[in-house]
mmCIF file of N, CA and C in Angstrom:
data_model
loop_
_atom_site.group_PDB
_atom_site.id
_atom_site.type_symbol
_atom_site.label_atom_id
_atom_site.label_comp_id
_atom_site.label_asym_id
_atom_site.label_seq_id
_atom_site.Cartn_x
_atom_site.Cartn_y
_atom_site.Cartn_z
ATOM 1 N N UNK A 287 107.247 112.444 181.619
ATOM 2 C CA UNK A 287 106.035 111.871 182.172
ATOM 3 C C UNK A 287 104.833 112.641 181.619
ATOM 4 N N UNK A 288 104.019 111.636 181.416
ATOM 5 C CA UNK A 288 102.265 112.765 181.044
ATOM 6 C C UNK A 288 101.525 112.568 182.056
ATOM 7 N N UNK A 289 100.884 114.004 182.131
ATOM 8 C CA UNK A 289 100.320 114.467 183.165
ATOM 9 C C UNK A 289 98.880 114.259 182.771
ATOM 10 N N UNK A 290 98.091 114.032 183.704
ATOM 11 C CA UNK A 290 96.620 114.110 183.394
ATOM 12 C C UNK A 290 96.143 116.104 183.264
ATOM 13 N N UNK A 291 94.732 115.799 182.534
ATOM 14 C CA UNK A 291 94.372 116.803 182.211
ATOM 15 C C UNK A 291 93.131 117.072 182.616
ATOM 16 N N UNK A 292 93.560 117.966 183.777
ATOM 17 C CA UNK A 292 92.124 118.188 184.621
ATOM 18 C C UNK A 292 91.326 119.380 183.990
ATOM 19 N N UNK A 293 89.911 119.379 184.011
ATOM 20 C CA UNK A 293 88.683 120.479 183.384
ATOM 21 C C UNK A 293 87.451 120.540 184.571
ATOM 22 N N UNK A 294 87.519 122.041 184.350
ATOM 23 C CA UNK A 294 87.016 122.355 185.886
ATOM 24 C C UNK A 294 86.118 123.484 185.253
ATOM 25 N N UNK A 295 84.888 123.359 185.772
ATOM 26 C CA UNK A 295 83.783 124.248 185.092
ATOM 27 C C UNK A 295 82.988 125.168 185.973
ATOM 28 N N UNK A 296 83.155 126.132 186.212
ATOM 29 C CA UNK A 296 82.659 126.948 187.735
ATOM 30 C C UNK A 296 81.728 128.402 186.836
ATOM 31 N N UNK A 297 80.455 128.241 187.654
ATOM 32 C CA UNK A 297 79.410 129.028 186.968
ATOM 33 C C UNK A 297 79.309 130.574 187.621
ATOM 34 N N UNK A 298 78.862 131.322 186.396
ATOM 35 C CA UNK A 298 78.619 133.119 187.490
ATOM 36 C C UNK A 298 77.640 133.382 188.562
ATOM 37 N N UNK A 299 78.492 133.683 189.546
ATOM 38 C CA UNK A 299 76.911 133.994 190.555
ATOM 39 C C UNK A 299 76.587 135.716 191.101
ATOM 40 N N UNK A 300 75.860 135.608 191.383
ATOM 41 C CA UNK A 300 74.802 137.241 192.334
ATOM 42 C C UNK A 300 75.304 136.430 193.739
ATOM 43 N N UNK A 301 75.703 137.226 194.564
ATOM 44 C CA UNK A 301 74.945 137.335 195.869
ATOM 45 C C UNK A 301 74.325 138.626 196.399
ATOM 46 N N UNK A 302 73.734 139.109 195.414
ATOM 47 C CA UNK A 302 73.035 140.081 195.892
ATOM 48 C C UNK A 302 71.614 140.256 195.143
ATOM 49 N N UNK A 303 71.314 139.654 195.829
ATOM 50 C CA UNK A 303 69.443 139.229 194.945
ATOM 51 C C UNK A 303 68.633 140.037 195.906
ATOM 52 N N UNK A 304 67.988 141.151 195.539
ATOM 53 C CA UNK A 304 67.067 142.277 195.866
ATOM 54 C C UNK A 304 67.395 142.276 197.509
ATOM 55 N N UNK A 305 66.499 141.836 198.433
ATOM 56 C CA UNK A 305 66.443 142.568 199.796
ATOM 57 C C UNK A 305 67.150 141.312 200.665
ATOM 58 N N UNK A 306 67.467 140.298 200.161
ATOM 59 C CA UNK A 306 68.104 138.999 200.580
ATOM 60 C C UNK A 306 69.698 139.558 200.525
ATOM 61 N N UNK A 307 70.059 140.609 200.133
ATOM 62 C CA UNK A 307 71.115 141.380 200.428
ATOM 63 C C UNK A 307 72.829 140.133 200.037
ATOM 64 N N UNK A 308 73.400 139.868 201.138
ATOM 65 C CA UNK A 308 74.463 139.021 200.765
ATOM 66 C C UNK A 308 74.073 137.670 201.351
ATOM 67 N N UNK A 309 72.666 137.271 201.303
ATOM 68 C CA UNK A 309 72.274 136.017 202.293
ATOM 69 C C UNK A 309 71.722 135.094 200.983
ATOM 70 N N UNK A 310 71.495 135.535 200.017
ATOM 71 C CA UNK A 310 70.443 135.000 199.122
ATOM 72 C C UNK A 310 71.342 134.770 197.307
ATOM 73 N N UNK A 311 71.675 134.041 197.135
ATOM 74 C CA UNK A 311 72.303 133.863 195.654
ATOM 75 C C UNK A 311 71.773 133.179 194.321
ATOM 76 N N UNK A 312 72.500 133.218 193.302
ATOM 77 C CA UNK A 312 71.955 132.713 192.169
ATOM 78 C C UNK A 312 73.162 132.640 191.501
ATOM 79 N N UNK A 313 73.165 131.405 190.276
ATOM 80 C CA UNK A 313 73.705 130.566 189.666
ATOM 81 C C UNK A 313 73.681 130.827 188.257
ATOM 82 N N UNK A 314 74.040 131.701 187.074
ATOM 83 C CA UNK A 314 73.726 131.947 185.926
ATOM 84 C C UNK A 314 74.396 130.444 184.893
ATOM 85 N N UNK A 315 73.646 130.114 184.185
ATOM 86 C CA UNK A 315 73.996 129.308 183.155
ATOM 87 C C UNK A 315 75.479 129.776 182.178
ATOM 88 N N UNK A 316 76.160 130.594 182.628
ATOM 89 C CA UNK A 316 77.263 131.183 182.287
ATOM 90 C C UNK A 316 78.687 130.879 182.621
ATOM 91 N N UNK A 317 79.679 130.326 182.314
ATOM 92 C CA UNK A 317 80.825 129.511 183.087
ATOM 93 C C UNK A 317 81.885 130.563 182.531
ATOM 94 N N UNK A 318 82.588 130.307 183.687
ATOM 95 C CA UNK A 318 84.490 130.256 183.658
ATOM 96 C C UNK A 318 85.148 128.752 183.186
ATOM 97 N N UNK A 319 85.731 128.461 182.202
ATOM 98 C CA UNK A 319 86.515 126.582 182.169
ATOM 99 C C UNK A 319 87.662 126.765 182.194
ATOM 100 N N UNK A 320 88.365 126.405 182.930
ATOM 101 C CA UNK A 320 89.726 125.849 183.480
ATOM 102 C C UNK A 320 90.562 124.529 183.047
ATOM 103 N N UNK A 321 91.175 124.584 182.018
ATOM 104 C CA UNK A 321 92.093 123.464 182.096
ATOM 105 C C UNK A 321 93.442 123.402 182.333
ATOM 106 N N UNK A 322 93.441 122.149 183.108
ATOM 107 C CA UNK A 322 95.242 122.119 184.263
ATOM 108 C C UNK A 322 95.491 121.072 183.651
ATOM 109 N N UNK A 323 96.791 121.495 183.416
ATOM 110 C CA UNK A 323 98.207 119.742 183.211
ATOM 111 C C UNK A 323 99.647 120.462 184.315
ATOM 112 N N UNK A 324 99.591 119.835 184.746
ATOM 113 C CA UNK A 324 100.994 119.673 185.336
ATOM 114 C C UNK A 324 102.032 119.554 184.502
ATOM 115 N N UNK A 325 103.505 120.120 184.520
ATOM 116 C CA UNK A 325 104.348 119.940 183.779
ATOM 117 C C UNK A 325 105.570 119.551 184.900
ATOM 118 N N UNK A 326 106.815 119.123 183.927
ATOM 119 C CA UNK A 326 107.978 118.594 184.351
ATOM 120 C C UNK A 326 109.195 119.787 184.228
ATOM 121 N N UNK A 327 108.580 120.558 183.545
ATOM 122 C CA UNK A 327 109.572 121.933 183.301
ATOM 123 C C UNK A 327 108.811 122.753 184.570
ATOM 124 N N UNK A 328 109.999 123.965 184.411
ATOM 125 C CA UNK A 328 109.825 125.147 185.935
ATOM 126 C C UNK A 328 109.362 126.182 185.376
ATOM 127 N N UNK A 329 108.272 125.807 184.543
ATOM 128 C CA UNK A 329 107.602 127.269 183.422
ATOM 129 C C UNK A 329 106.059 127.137 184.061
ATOM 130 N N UNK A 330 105.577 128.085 184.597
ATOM 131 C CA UNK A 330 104.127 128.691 184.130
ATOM 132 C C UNK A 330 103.632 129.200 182.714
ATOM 133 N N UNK A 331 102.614 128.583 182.073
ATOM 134 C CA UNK A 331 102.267 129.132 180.923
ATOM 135 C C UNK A 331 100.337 128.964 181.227
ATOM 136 N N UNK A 332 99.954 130.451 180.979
ATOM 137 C CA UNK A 332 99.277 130.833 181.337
ATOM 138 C C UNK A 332 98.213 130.924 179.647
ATOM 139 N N UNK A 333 97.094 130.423 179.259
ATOM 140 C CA UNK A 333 96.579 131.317 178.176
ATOM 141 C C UNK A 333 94.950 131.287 178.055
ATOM 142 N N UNK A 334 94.668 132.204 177.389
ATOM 143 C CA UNK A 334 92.938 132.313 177.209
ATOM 144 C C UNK A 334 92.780 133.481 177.890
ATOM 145 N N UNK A 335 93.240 133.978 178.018
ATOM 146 C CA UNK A 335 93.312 135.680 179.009
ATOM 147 C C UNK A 335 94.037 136.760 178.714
ATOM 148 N N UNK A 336 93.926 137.883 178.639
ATOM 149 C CA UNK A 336 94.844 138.641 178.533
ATOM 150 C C UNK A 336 96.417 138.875 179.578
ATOM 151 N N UNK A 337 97.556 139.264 178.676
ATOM 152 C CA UNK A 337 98.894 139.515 179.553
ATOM 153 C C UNK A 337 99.005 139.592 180.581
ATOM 154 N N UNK A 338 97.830 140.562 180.918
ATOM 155 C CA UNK A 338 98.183 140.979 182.663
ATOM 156 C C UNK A 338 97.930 139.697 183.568
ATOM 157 N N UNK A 339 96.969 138.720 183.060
ATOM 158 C CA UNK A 339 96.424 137.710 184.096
ATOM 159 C C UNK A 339 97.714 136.469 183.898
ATOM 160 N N UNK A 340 98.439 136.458 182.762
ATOM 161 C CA UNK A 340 99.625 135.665 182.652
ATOM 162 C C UNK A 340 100.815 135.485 183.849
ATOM 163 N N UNK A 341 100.436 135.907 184.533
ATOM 164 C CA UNK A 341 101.606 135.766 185.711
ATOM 165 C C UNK A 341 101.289 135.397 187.170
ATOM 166 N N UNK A 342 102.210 134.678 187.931
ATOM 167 C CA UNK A 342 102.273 134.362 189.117
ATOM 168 C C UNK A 342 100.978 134.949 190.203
ATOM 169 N N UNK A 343 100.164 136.478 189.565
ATOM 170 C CA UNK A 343 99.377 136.732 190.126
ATOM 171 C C UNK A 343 98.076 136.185 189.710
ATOM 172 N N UNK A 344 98.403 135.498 188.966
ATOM 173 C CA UNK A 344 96.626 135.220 188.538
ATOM 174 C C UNK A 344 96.099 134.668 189.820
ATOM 175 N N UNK A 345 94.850 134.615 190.113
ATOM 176 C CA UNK A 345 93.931 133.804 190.846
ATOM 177 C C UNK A 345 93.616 132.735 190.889
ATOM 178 N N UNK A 346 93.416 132.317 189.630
ATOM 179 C CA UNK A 346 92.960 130.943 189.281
ATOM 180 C C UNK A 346 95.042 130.029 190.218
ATOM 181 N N UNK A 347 96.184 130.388 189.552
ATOM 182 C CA UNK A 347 97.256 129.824 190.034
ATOM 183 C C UNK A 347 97.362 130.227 191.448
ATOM 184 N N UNK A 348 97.387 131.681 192.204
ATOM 185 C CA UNK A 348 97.240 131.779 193.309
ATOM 186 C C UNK A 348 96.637 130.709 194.500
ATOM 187 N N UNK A 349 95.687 130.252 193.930
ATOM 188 C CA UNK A 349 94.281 129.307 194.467
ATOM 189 C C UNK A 349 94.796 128.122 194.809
ATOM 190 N N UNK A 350 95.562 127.616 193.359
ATOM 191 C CA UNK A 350 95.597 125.799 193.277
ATOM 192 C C UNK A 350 97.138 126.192 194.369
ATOM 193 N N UNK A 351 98.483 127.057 193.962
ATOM 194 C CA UNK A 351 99.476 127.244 195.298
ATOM 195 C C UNK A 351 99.063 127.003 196.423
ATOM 196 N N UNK A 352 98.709 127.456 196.861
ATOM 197 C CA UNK A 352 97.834 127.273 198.626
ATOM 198 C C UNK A 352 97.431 126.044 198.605
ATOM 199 N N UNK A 353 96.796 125.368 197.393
ATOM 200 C CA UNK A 353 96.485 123.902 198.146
ATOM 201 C C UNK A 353 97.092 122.996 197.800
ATOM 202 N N UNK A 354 98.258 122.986 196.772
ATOM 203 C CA UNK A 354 99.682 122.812 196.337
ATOM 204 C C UNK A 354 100.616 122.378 197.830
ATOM 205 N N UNK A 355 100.634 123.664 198.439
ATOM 206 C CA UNK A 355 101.317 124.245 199.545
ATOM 207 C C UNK A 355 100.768 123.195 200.705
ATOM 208 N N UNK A 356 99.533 123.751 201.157
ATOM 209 C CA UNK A 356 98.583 123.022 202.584
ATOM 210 C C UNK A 356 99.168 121.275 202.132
ATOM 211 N N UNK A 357 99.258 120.601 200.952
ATOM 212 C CA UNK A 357 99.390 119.353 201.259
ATOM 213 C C UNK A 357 100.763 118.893 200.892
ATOM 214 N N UNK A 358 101.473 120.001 200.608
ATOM 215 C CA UNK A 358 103.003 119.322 200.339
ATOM 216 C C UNK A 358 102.919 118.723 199.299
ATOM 217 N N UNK A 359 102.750 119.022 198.005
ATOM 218 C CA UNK A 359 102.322 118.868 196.896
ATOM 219 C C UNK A 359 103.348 119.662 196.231
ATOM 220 N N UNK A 360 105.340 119.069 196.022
ATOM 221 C CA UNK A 360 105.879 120.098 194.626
ATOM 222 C C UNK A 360 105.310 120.207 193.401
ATOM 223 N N UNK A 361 105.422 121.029 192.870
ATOM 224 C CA UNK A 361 104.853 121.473 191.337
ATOM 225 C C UNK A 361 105.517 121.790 190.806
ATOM 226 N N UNK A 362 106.223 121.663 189.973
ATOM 227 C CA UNK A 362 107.100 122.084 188.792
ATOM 228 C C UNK A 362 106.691 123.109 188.222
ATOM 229 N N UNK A 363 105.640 122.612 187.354
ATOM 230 C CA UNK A 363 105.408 123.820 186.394
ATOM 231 C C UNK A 363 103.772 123.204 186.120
ATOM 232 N N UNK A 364 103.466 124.609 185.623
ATOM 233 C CA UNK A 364 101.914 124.142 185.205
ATOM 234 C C UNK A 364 101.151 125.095 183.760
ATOM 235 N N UNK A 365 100.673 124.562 183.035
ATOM 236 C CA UNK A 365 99.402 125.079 181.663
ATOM 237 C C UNK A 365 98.311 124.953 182.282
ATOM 238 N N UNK A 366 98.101 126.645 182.154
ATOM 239 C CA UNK A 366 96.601 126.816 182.635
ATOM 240 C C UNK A 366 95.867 127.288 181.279
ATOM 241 N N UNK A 367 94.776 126.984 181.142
ATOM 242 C CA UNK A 367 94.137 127.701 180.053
ATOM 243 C C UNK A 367 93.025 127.965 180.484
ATOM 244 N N UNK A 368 92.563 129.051 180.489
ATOM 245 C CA UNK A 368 91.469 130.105 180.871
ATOM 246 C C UNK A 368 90.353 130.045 179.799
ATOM 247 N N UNK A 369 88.927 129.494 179.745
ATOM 248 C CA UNK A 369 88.085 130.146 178.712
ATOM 249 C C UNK A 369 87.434 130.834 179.524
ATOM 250 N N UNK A 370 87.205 132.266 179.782
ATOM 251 C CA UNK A 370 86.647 132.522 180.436
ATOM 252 C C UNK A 370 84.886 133.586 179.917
ATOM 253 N N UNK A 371 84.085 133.084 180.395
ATOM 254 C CA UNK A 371 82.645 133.654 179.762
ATOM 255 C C UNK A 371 81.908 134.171 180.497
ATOM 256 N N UNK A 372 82.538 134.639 181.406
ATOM 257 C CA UNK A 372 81.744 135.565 182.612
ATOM 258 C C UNK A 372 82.585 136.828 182.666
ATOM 259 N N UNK A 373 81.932 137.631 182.371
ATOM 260 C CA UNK A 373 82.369 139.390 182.170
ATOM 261 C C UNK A 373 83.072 139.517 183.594
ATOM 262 N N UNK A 374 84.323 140.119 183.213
ATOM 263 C CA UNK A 374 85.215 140.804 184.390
ATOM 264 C C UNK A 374 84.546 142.077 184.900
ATOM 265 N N UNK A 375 84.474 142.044 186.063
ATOM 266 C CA UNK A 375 84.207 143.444 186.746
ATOM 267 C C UNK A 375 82.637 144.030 186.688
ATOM 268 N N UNK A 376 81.939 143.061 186.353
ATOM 269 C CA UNK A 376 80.313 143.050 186.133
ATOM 270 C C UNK A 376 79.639 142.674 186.832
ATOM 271 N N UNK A 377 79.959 142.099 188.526
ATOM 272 C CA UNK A 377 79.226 141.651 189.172
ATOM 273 C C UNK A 377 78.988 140.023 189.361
ATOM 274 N N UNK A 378 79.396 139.302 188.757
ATOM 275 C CA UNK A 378 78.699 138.155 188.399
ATOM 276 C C UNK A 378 79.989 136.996 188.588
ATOM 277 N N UNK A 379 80.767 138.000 189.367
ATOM 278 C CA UNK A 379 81.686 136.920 190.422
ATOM 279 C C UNK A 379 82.968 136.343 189.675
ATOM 280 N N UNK A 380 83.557 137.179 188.578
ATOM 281 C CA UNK A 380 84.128 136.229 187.545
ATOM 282 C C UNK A 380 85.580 135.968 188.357
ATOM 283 N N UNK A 381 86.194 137.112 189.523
ATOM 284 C CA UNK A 381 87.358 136.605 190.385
ATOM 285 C C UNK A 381 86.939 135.434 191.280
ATOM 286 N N UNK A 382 85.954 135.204 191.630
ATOM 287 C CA UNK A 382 85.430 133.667 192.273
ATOM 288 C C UNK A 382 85.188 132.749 191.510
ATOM 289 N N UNK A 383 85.206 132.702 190.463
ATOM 290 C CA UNK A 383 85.591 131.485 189.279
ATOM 291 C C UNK A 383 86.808 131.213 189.492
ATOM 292 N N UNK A 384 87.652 132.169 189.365
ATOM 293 C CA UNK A 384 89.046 131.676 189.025
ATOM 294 C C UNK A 384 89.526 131.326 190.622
ATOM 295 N N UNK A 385 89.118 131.642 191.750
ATOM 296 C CA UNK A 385 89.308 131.228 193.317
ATOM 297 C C UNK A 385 89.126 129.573 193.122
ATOM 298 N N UNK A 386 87.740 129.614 192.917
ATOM 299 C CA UNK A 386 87.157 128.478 193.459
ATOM 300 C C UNK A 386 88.242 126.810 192.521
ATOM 301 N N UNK A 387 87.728 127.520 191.355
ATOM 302 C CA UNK A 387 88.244 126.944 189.916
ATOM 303 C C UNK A 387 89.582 126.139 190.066
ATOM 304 N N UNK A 388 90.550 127.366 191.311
ATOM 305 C CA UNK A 388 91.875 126.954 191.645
ATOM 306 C C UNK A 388 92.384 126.267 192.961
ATOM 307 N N UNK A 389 91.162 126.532 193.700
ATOM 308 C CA UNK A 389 90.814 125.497 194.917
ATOM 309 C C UNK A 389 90.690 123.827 194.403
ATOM 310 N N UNK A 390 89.703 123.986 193.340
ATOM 311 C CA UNK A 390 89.243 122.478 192.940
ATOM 312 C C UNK A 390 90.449 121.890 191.891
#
């Protein structure tokens, strides 16, 4: 069977804009892109990221499980491909890309 091929585009944000503290945010013209196919095999294949994010722990797969899960939704297997353009560990939210990214 072919699977559709979903593309999911989730941008970097601040929530911490001067004295607006964690109340006040911003939106950088900067993205995380996500593309999902569903597969018929019992393989995760993970790419656009480095090794470590290749596995069962990623975020972005963590994310879409849970809502996989909440609707009784089996999954076989799934190709994720990661472009990701928001700096890791810089502030600018790049583990809430891959949350949200895997929610939607």
């Amino acid at each position: 069977m072919i699977h559709p091929v979903y593309e999911i585009k989730v941008p970097a944000t601040s929530a911490n804009i001067g004295s607006g503290f964690d109340t006040m945010g911003i939106a950088f013209q900067l993205y995380n892109n996500f593309t999902v196919q569903e597969l018929d095999t019992n393989e995760l294949i993970i790419q656009g990221v480095d090794k470590q994010f290749q596995t069962k722990e990623n975020l972005f797969y963590q994310s879409a499980q849970k809502i996989f899960n909440k609707l009784n939704y089996p999954v076989k297997g799934l190709l994720i491909q990661e472009d990701c353009q928001v700096p890791f560990g810089k502030g600018l939210g790049s583990s809430s890309t891959c949350i949200i990214g895997g929610l939607v």
